[in-house]
Amino acid sequence: MEIDANTLIFIIIILFIFFSSPDGDGVSSEYEFNQLEILKEHMRMEFNSFTNMSYTDNFRNITGFKLSYQDELDKHGINATYPIDGKNYDNWKTNQQYLMLPDEVRNYIKSDVWNMSPVDNIYPWNISSTVIGNIDLSSNHKFSKIKMPYPQFYEPPYDMNDNTPKTGDNYIEDWSNTSELHNVTFETGELSIKVSHLDDVTNQIDSRKRYMFNSQDDRFKMLILQVDFHDKYEKEKHSINSLAVYDIQRGRILSFSDSAKFHSLFAFPHYLTLTNSDSKDEESKTIYEESKKLITEYWNRSNFVDTITMTDLHNAYDDANNKCEYMMFLQLSPWNEYDRDEMKLIDKELNWPLGRPINISKIPPVTIKSGLMYSPDCGVTLIVNASKGTLYEIKMRTIRIHIMFGIVLFIAQIYLLLRQMQHTNTPSSVNKISVYTFSMINLVDGLLACIYFISASVIPELYLPLIISAFASFILASIFETRYLISVYASQVNEQSVSIRTLLSGNLEDAERLGDRPVIIPDEASISSSLYGRVFFTLFVSAFVVLSSLTWPLHVRKIFEYTSLCVLYSYWVPQIFRNAIKGIQSRSARTRNNNTANRRQNKLPLLWSFVIGTSVIRIFPIIYVFTYSSNVFRHHRDVRFAVLLSLWLAFQITVLYSQDILGARWFLPQHTIPEGYSYFKAITLQYLSEHGDSNSMETHSVDCAICMSEILLNIEDVSETHKVDIYSYMVTPCNHIFHTACLENWMSYKLQCPVCRAPLHPI
Amino acid sequence: MSMETPIGLREYPVTKICMVATVMVPLIAAVTNVKYLFLAQFNPFIYEYHQYYRYILFQLGCLNESDVILLVLIWYNFRHLERLFGSYKYLNVISLIWLYTSFIIVLCNIAINSFIPAFKPGVIWNRLPSGPLPLVLALFHFYKQFTPKIYQFQILLFAPPKFWGKGNNNSLEDEGVSNRKRIMLTLTDQFLVDALIVLLVLNQGLVGIFCGFISWVIGIFIEKGLFLGMDHWELPFVDWLLTGKKHRIIRPNLPVTDETALLQEDESVDGGRSSNSIEGSSTGNNTIPARNNERSIRPETLNFTNTNTISTGSSDHIGGTDDQIDDEPVRPLRQQFLDVFRR
């Protein structure tokens, strides 16, 4: 299709409509507007109830906290409609009468999780990191489930005319515990908690300006936790995105998931004081007041109600239907080796590196000593075992060093490739190189460039080094390698319709087939455009496959990874076949052949420094990732695979070397190798009479069409001409004769006969 | 010395090193996130943390991008100095100035910071300039001293007043007076360098002005011989640093002794295919001035000045004077590109 300006504008408009979504709060109908207004009113009401609540009050009309565990035990299946008859709203005690936690769980938290004494211990301020550890299922059927309804206005409309959302609560009916959705079925699993700090908030939708809100920065911090846990084979995955409050003085983290059925923001103050049994305790009162202040500040500064969007509403509704709610209680290990000033210095240096006197490599990891996850609506209890994670800033430093090392590898590869290109600078020598070898190498480099480009936009801290690596790999892949591919491809266009058997013999065609073949060979411009297209298409398809493979289950991913690595690391195999097809002589034969003209043409196509260097450069990251267990990619350790892959590569190199020593066809049986075409041969008198001019019969010579001077010939039938070196001239398959120097010089530009344009096969 | 300077930086290895380093050092520092190494502040780094290495490093890398651009332009304009001194001498002068400026500025910094707080507590000279500003300012004196002004021109800042009050009888006389007194700006051909230096100094604020002034004075003292070393100072390993690269150093009137070695290099570069080459006449003596030789081994002239190794063997001397080089056929750009990919 011809694309003119109008079509282009049309496409752009269509794309614009396609990609543009409603601005601001995302409301696109009256129903949604009403939904959002009701939600805002609802949240305001709950916040009022929260501000009026004191340390000695029970939760009143707050979604998700209307029932306590004892209520559920007393009247099984009780409806959570405020107010509940006989419920004591004016008192608060930390037992199952008031809490949503069973006493057993609450006691476990007190004795095993939040058991560090608040004095003498000092905890890190900055704990942004990804903590990795194990999780054990404690019970998934022992405790009753507390019913959690969600307000019905969250539901989408039933038909197009529906303008007013329904009132009242909805209890999810098919809340089965057999499915993985609302239960945890594995015994032990892997846990990763991505901790990031929430220090500043925006107070408008679509605003970029952020405001600090926390006036008690040294005592409490707001966190965002991204909790993922799954079984060993990644068959059952759970993911929770939640807010958390970090009590710096005591090293405690409390986190609640949040959804349409669980407005957990208002519950932090009460649950932070969980461990204190005496309600008149001064300490818990302080904790309560301070954390309440934190929540209020967050609410006010972020303009919480006004920044709710339809997306938030939809997410809350989906989470309420598809996920269990979780409460997480985590206890950090203290960093007692530092005092307060040093901690401040570390914090500053990590935020804004200036070379302060800190030994960064000695900074301990963020360690979760113990923890517990409890789901009130699914009745699941999970024990978090000790888990660790390096600080985010330190991790970024390590990754930066790795990236720099990668850049060095890229530069080394570019250098080697340039030397290789220098080595094979004529179509004849390029012809011996396998297109597939370089396509595979090119694919890997192109994929790396893609990955670097994408990650540069994802990780802003590492933008500069990532974009430089992306640039380096892109240059390597799309400029040098593709350029080389084009010249290799162009030199092999002659052979495209020829069978391997013919290629082995080196005879390009029989005389009668000469007419069928189009004599005009496509020029480099058309070859390069088609090749670039093909390269980029393969690149994008494989980049897509690789990116989507990251989300596949573990065993599928593993199979995919191992097979693709095995395939991509067989890049010398096509070259071995190519060598065999081109029939490069053994080293001894090459040195024996002292003819200066022919010596250069018989060299091996690949430089040994290129072969060894490329293999080492490419196997090195694999060895690092597969053998170094604490590698930055969190890749599993599999020494056996790394060794096998290296051996496979070494085997390929050995075969290449054996081809260098023994000749490229040593592994082929003798009878499968037909005789190749030789440009150097003696001439018969008959030939001379057919092709020569009038006086060539007397002088035993013809004229070279290139240099216009005469060529003395070695004629079989005339014994006095036998002194003439048959290597001084060349006879083409189309029976034209040139000086060796003249034709070789020409053949370094084009593999066509200068007289009749018939394709010449490379020397 | 001719007025025309050689094109590009081929003949200016030291200038080239300086320009490349001015760009590459901050770039690499930024990528590796160690830019702070070039930040020299008395408090807290020296006073509190005792990181004295910052006193040594502060001239080596710039902290902001505008300094980098200004310095690269200034280094480029200072290339006349390299031509005047010769590369060896230029490098030695630069290193000497670096030592003097760093030492004296650091000394001033320490001295002032131990005196001022006695009179006015809390006031210190905290920040040192970043990047080779002192070095360049001292070199600026050399530049001014040794570069002749080729031309100068004047700019009238205001249009000359014409017949201010028509009714006034004295208007003609007034005009004559104001014409004589009108405000003019006199610029020379060096005004670009001057402007760049002013920008560089102002760019770093008070510190830049102060350190720039000190360094300029240091430059004068070094040139006048008040500070020793101008004649005798020599860096070790300069030979290795400069000749390790492809570029030969301009050493006027020095015989080149390793010409044959160069020729052998030529053969290895030669593609070994016969081309329609013009055989350079062999000069037979080994005392071709280095520059001629240097020009004859430029890669793009190789194909045409070299003889075919197949036919003539390796014993031929390939020399060539400037005249012969000029005779070589001019290759269009297209062909040059093609040759690059053919090689």
Short mmCIF file of N, CA and C in Angstrom, two decimals, chain A residues 270-392:
data_model
loop_
_atom_site.label_atom_id
_atom_site.label_comp_id
_atom_site.label_asym_id
_atom_site.label_seq_id
_atom_site.Cartn_x
_atom_site.Cartn_y
_atom_site.Cartn_z
N HIS A 270 -3.98 1.22 65.83
CA HIS A 270 -4.41 0.20 66.79
C HIS A 270 -3.52 -1.03 66.75
N TYR A 271 -3.17 -1.46 65.55
CA TYR A 271 -2.43 -2.73 65.45
C TYR A 271 -0.95 -2.56 65.74
N LEU A 272 -0.45 -1.33 65.66
CA LEU A 272 0.96 -1.12 66.02
C LEU A 272 1.18 -1.33 67.52
N THR A 273 0.12 -1.16 68.30
CA THR A 273 0.24 -1.32 69.75
C THR A 273 -0.21 -2.70 70.20
N LEU A 274 -0.13 -3.64 69.30
CA LEU A 274 -0.65 -4.98 69.51
C LEU A 274 -0.05 -5.69 70.72
N THR A 275 1.22 -5.45 70.96
CA THR A 275 1.93 -6.26 71.94
C THR A 275 1.66 -5.81 73.37
N ASN A 276 1.01 -4.66 73.52
CA ASN A 276 0.83 -4.17 74.89
C ASN A 276 -0.53 -4.60 75.40
N SER A 277 -0.51 -5.35 76.49
CA SER A 277 -1.77 -5.86 77.01
C SER A 277 -2.49 -4.82 77.85
N ASP A 278 -1.71 -3.97 78.49
CA ASP A 278 -2.32 -2.99 79.38
C ASP A 278 -2.69 -1.74 78.60
N SER A 279 -3.94 -1.38 78.62
CA SER A 279 -4.37 -0.25 77.80
C SER A 279 -3.94 1.09 78.38
N LYS A 280 -3.51 1.08 79.62
CA LYS A 280 -3.11 2.35 80.21
C LYS A 280 -1.61 2.60 80.04
N ASP A 281 -1.00 1.72 79.29
CA ASP A 281 0.44 1.83 79.06
C ASP A 281 0.77 3.13 78.32
N GLU A 282 1.73 3.89 78.88
CA GLU A 282 2.07 5.18 78.27
C GLU A 282 2.72 5.00 76.91
N GLU A 283 3.57 3.99 76.84
CA GLU A 283 4.35 3.80 75.61
C GLU A 283 3.42 3.53 74.42
N SER A 284 2.46 2.63 74.62
CA SER A 284 1.58 2.33 73.50
C SER A 284 0.73 3.51 73.15
N LYS A 285 0.42 4.31 74.16
CA LYS A 285 -0.37 5.49 73.87
C LYS A 285 0.41 6.43 72.95
N THR A 286 1.71 6.58 73.25
CA THR A 286 2.56 7.42 72.38
C THR A 286 2.61 6.85 70.97
N ILE A 287 2.83 5.56 70.88
CA ILE A 287 2.89 4.94 69.56
C ILE A 287 1.58 5.21 68.82
N TYR A 288 0.47 5.03 69.53
CA TYR A 288 -0.83 5.22 68.91
C TYR A 288 -0.97 6.65 68.38
N GLU A 289 -0.64 7.61 69.26
CA GLU A 289 -0.83 9.00 68.86
C GLU A 289 0.08 9.37 67.69
N GLU A 290 1.34 8.92 67.78
CA GLU A 290 2.30 9.30 66.73
C GLU A 290 1.93 8.67 65.39
N SER A 291 1.54 7.39 65.44
CA SER A 291 1.21 6.76 64.16
C SER A 291 -0.08 7.34 63.60
N LYS A 292 -0.99 7.72 64.49
CA LYS A 292 -2.22 8.35 64.01
C LYS A 292 -1.91 9.68 63.33
N LYS A 293 -0.94 10.38 63.93
CA LYS A 293 -0.51 11.65 63.33
C LYS A 293 0.07 11.40 61.94
N LEU A 294 0.86 10.33 61.84
CA LEU A 294 1.47 9.99 60.54
C LEU A 294 0.40 9.75 59.48
N ILE A 295 -0.60 8.95 59.86
CA ILE A 295 -1.66 8.64 58.89
C ILE A 295 -2.42 9.91 58.53
N THR A 296 -2.71 10.74 59.53
CA THR A 296 -3.45 11.97 59.26
C THR A 296 -2.66 12.88 58.33
N GLU A 297 -1.34 12.98 58.61
CA GLU A 297 -0.51 13.82 57.75
C GLU A 297 -0.50 13.31 56.31
N TYR A 298 -0.40 12.00 56.20
CA TYR A 298 -0.41 11.39 54.86
C TYR A 298 -1.71 11.71 54.15
N TRP A 299 -2.81 11.53 54.91
CA TRP A 299 -4.15 11.77 54.35
C TRP A 299 -4.29 13.20 53.87
N ASN A 300 -3.87 14.13 54.73
CA ASN A 300 -4.06 15.54 54.39
C ASN A 300 -3.14 15.99 53.26
N ARG A 301 -1.87 15.60 53.36
CA ARG A 301 -0.90 16.08 52.39
C ARG A 301 -1.17 15.53 50.99
N SER A 302 -1.59 14.26 50.97
CA SER A 302 -1.80 13.67 49.64
C SER A 302 -3.18 14.00 49.12
N ASN A 303 -3.97 14.74 49.90
CA ASN A 303 -5.32 15.09 49.46
C ASN A 303 -6.07 13.82 49.09
N PHE A 304 -6.05 12.86 50.01
CA PHE A 304 -6.36 11.47 49.70
C PHE A 304 -7.67 11.31 48.93
N VAL A 305 -8.71 11.97 49.42
CA VAL A 305 -10.02 11.76 48.81
C VAL A 305 -10.05 12.30 47.39
N ASP A 306 -9.43 13.46 47.19
CA ASP A 306 -9.52 14.08 45.86
C ASP A 306 -8.62 13.43 44.84
N THR A 307 -7.70 12.64 45.27
CA THR A 307 -6.81 12.00 44.29
C THR A 307 -7.22 10.58 43.97
N ILE A 308 -8.36 10.14 44.49
CA ILE A 308 -8.83 8.80 44.11
C ILE A 308 -9.29 8.83 42.66
N THR A 309 -8.87 7.85 41.88
CA THR A 309 -9.27 7.79 40.48
C THR A 309 -10.08 6.52 40.25
N MET A 310 -10.66 6.45 39.07
CA MET A 310 -11.42 5.25 38.70
C MET A 310 -10.53 4.02 38.71
N THR A 311 -9.25 4.22 38.31
CA THR A 311 -8.33 3.09 38.31
C THR A 311 -8.19 2.51 39.72
N ASP A 312 -8.06 3.41 40.72
CA ASP A 312 -7.97 2.94 42.10
C ASP A 312 -9.20 2.14 42.47
N LEU A 313 -10.37 2.68 42.06
CA LEU A 313 -11.63 2.01 42.39
C LEU A 313 -11.69 0.62 41.76
N HIS A 314 -11.33 0.54 40.49
CA HIS A 314 -11.36 -0.76 39.80
C HIS A 314 -10.39 -1.74 40.45
N ASN A 315 -9.19 -1.24 40.74
CA ASN A 315 -8.20 -2.12 41.35
C ASN A 315 -8.69 -2.64 42.70
N ALA A 316 -9.28 -1.72 43.48
CA ALA A 316 -9.76 -2.12 44.81
C ALA A 316 -10.84 -3.19 44.66
N TYR A 317 -11.71 -3.02 43.68
CA TYR A 317 -12.79 -3.98 43.45
C TYR A 317 -12.22 -5.35 43.02
N ASP A 318 -11.24 -5.31 42.08
CA ASP A 318 -10.64 -6.56 41.61
C ASP A 318 -9.93 -7.28 42.75
N ASP A 319 -9.15 -6.51 43.53
CA ASP A 319 -8.42 -7.13 44.63
C ASP A 319 -9.38 -7.74 45.63
N ALA A 320 -10.49 -7.05 45.89
CA ALA A 320 -11.45 -7.57 46.85
C ALA A 320 -12.01 -8.90 46.39
N ASN A 321 -12.21 -9.05 45.09
CA ASN A 321 -12.78 -10.30 44.58
C ASN A 321 -11.77 -11.42 44.45
N ASN A 322 -10.53 -11.05 44.10
CA ASN A 322 -9.59 -12.08 43.72
C ASN A 322 -8.54 -12.41 44.76
N LYS A 323 -8.40 -11.59 45.77
CA LYS A 323 -7.27 -11.81 46.67
C LYS A 323 -7.73 -11.88 48.11
N CYS A 324 -6.95 -12.58 48.90
CA CYS A 324 -7.14 -12.54 50.34
C CYS A 324 -6.54 -11.23 50.84
N GLU A 325 -7.10 -10.76 51.96
CA GLU A 325 -6.45 -9.62 52.61
C GLU A 325 -5.38 -10.16 53.56
N TYR A 326 -4.28 -9.44 53.65
CA TYR A 326 -3.22 -9.91 54.53
C TYR A 326 -2.80 -8.83 55.50
N MET A 327 -2.45 -9.28 56.71
CA MET A 327 -1.78 -8.40 57.67
C MET A 327 -0.38 -8.96 57.82
N MET A 328 0.61 -8.10 57.71
CA MET A 328 2.00 -8.57 57.85
C MET A 328 2.64 -7.92 59.05
N PHE A 329 3.25 -8.76 59.86
CA PHE A 329 3.98 -8.24 61.02
C PHE A 329 5.43 -8.66 60.86
N LEU A 330 6.34 -7.70 60.71
CA LEU A 330 7.74 -8.03 60.47
C LEU A 330 8.62 -7.37 61.52
N GLN A 331 9.67 -8.07 61.90
CA GLN A 331 10.64 -7.50 62.83
C GLN A 331 12.01 -7.46 62.17
N LEU A 332 12.63 -6.27 62.16
CA LEU A 332 13.96 -6.13 61.55
C LEU A 332 15.04 -6.48 62.57
N SER A 333 16.21 -6.87 62.05
CA SER A 333 17.37 -7.02 62.92
C SER A 333 18.01 -5.66 63.11
N PRO A 334 18.49 -5.39 64.30
CA PRO A 334 19.11 -4.07 64.53
C PRO A 334 20.50 -3.98 63.90
N TRP A 335 20.90 -2.76 63.65
CA TRP A 335 22.27 -2.47 63.18
C TRP A 335 23.03 -1.88 64.35
N ASN A 336 23.35 -2.70 65.32
CA ASN A 336 23.94 -2.13 66.53
C ASN A 336 25.39 -1.73 66.38
N GLU A 337 26.00 -2.08 65.23
CA GLU A 337 27.41 -1.70 65.08
C GLU A 337 27.58 -0.22 64.78
N TYR A 338 26.48 0.45 64.46
CA TYR A 338 26.58 1.88 64.17
C TYR A 338 25.92 2.69 65.28
N ASP A 339 26.40 3.92 65.48
CA ASP A 339 25.65 4.80 66.36
C ASP A 339 24.82 5.75 65.50
N ARG A 340 24.11 6.64 66.16
CA ARG A 340 23.14 7.47 65.46
C ARG A 340 23.78 8.36 64.39
N ASP A 341 24.96 8.91 64.72
CA ASP A 341 25.61 9.82 63.77
C ASP A 341 26.09 9.08 62.53
N GLU A 342 26.65 7.91 62.76
CA GLU A 342 27.12 7.12 61.63
C GLU A 342 25.95 6.73 60.73
N MET A 343 24.83 6.41 61.38
CA MET A 343 23.66 6.02 60.62
C MET A 343 23.21 7.18 59.73
N LYS A 344 23.27 8.38 60.28
CA LYS A 344 22.89 9.57 59.52
C LYS A 344 23.81 9.75 58.31
N LEU A 345 25.12 9.54 58.57
CA LEU A 345 26.13 9.69 57.53
C LEU A 345 25.89 8.68 56.40
N ILE A 346 25.61 7.45 56.80
CA ILE A 346 25.34 6.39 55.81
C ILE A 346 24.14 6.78 54.97
N ASP A 347 23.11 7.24 55.66
CA ASP A 347 21.89 7.63 54.97
C ASP A 347 22.17 8.70 53.93
N LYS A 348 22.94 9.71 54.35
CA LYS A 348 23.26 10.82 53.44
C LYS A 348 24.10 10.33 52.26
N GLU A 349 25.10 9.52 52.56
CA GLU A 349 26.02 9.09 51.52
C GLU A 349 25.30 8.24 50.48
N LEU A 350 24.37 7.42 50.95
CA LEU A 350 23.65 6.58 50.00
C LEU A 350 22.72 7.42 49.14
N ASN A 351 22.11 8.44 49.76
CA ASN A 351 21.20 9.29 49.00
C ASN A 351 21.95 10.17 48.03
N TRP A 352 23.10 10.67 48.46
CA TRP A 352 23.81 11.68 47.68
C TRP A 352 25.30 11.43 47.84
N PRO A 353 25.87 10.57 47.03
CA PRO A 353 27.26 10.17 47.26
C PRO A 353 28.23 11.32 47.07
N LEU A 354 29.03 11.57 48.07
CA LEU A 354 30.03 12.63 47.99
C LEU A 354 31.38 12.12 48.45
N GLY A 355 31.51 10.85 48.69
CA GLY A 355 32.78 10.32 49.16
C GLY A 355 32.99 10.52 50.64
N ARG A 356 31.90 10.45 51.41
CA ARG A 356 32.06 10.54 52.86
C ARG A 356 32.78 9.30 53.35
N PRO A 357 33.48 9.42 54.49
CA PRO A 357 34.31 8.29 54.93
C PRO A 357 33.47 7.14 55.50
N ILE A 358 32.92 6.35 54.61
CA ILE A 358 32.12 5.20 55.03
C ILE A 358 32.57 4.01 54.21
N ASN A 359 32.68 2.89 54.88
CA ASN A 359 33.01 1.70 54.12
C ASN A 359 31.72 1.07 53.64
N ILE A 360 31.38 1.37 52.39
CA ILE A 360 30.08 0.96 51.89
C ILE A 360 29.97 -0.56 51.79
N SER A 361 31.10 -1.21 51.52
CA SER A 361 31.01 -2.66 51.37
C SER A 361 30.71 -3.34 52.71
N LYS A 362 30.90 -2.61 53.81
CA LYS A 362 30.65 -3.24 55.12
C LYS A 362 29.24 -2.99 55.63
N ILE A 363 28.45 -2.21 54.91
CA ILE A 363 27.09 -1.95 55.38
C ILE A 363 26.30 -3.26 55.35
N PRO A 364 25.70 -3.63 56.46
CA PRO A 364 25.01 -4.92 56.50
C PRO A 364 23.73 -4.89 55.67
N PRO A 365 23.22 -6.05 55.30
CA PRO A 365 21.96 -6.08 54.56
C PRO A 365 20.78 -5.79 55.48
N VAL A 366 19.67 -5.41 54.85
CA VAL A 366 18.43 -5.27 55.61
C VAL A 366 17.94 -6.68 55.91
N THR A 367 17.77 -6.99 57.18
CA THR A 367 17.43 -8.35 57.55
C THR A 367 16.11 -8.38 58.30
N ILE A 368 15.21 -9.20 57.83
CA ILE A 368 13.97 -9.43 58.56
C ILE A 368 14.22 -10.64 59.45
N LYS A 369 14.17 -10.40 60.74
CA LYS A 369 14.50 -11.46 61.69
C LYS A 369 13.39 -12.51 61.72
N SER A 370 12.17 -12.00 61.83
CA SER A 370 11.06 -12.93 61.89
C SER A 370 9.82 -12.17 61.43
N GLY A 371 8.81 -12.90 61.10
CA GLY A 371 7.61 -12.24 60.64
C GLY A 371 6.44 -13.18 60.56
N LEU A 372 5.26 -12.60 60.43
CA LEU A 372 4.05 -13.41 60.33
C LEU A 372 3.06 -12.72 59.40
N MET A 373 2.42 -13.55 58.58
CA MET A 373 1.37 -13.00 57.72
C MET A 373 0.09 -13.70 58.09
N TYR A 374 -0.96 -12.92 58.28
CA TYR A 374 -2.24 -13.52 58.64
C TYR A 374 -3.31 -12.94 57.74
N SER A 375 -4.14 -13.83 57.24
CA SER A 375 -5.23 -13.34 56.41
C SER A 375 -6.54 -13.54 57.15
N PRO A 376 -7.21 -12.49 57.58
CA PRO A 376 -8.45 -12.66 58.35
C PRO A 376 -9.58 -13.27 57.52
N ASP A 377 -9.66 -12.92 56.24
CA ASP A 377 -10.81 -13.42 55.48
C ASP A 377 -10.54 -14.79 54.86
N CYS A 378 -9.28 -15.24 54.83
CA CYS A 378 -9.01 -16.58 54.32
C CYS A 378 -8.55 -17.51 55.43
N GLY A 379 -8.28 -16.96 56.61
CA GLY A 379 -7.86 -17.78 57.73
C GLY A 379 -6.51 -18.45 57.52
N VAL A 380 -5.64 -17.82 56.78
CA VAL A 380 -4.34 -18.41 56.49
C VAL A 380 -3.27 -17.74 57.36
N THR A 381 -2.39 -18.53 57.95
CA THR A 381 -1.27 -17.98 58.69
C THR A 381 0.02 -18.46 58.05
N LEU A 382 0.90 -17.50 57.76
CA LEU A 382 2.18 -17.85 57.15
C LEU A 382 3.29 -17.30 58.03
N ILE A 383 4.34 -18.10 58.21
CA ILE A 383 5.48 -17.66 59.01
C ILE A 383 6.58 -17.21 58.06
N VAL A 384 7.05 -15.99 58.27
CA VAL A 384 8.15 -15.49 57.44
C VAL A 384 9.46 -15.82 58.13
N ASN A 385 10.30 -16.58 57.48
CA ASN A 385 11.60 -16.90 58.07
C ASN A 385 12.57 -15.76 57.81
N ALA A 386 13.72 -15.89 58.48
CA ALA A 386 14.71 -14.83 58.35
C ALA A 386 15.04 -14.59 56.88
N SER A 387 14.96 -13.35 56.44
CA SER A 387 15.26 -13.04 55.05
C SER A 387 16.11 -11.79 54.97
N LYS A 388 16.81 -11.68 53.87
CA LYS A 388 17.79 -10.60 53.74
C LYS A 388 17.68 -9.91 52.40
N GLY A 389 18.15 -8.69 52.36
CA GLY A 389 18.23 -8.00 51.08
C GLY A 389 19.20 -6.83 51.20
N THR A 390 20.05 -6.67 50.18
CA THR A 390 20.97 -5.53 50.23
C THR A 390 20.18 -4.25 50.00
N LEU A 391 20.68 -3.19 50.56
CA LEU A 391 20.05 -1.89 50.37
C LEU A 391 20.00 -1.56 48.88
N TYR A 392 18.91 -0.95 48.48
CA TYR A 392 18.69 -0.64 47.07
C TYR A 392 19.85 0.14 46.48
#
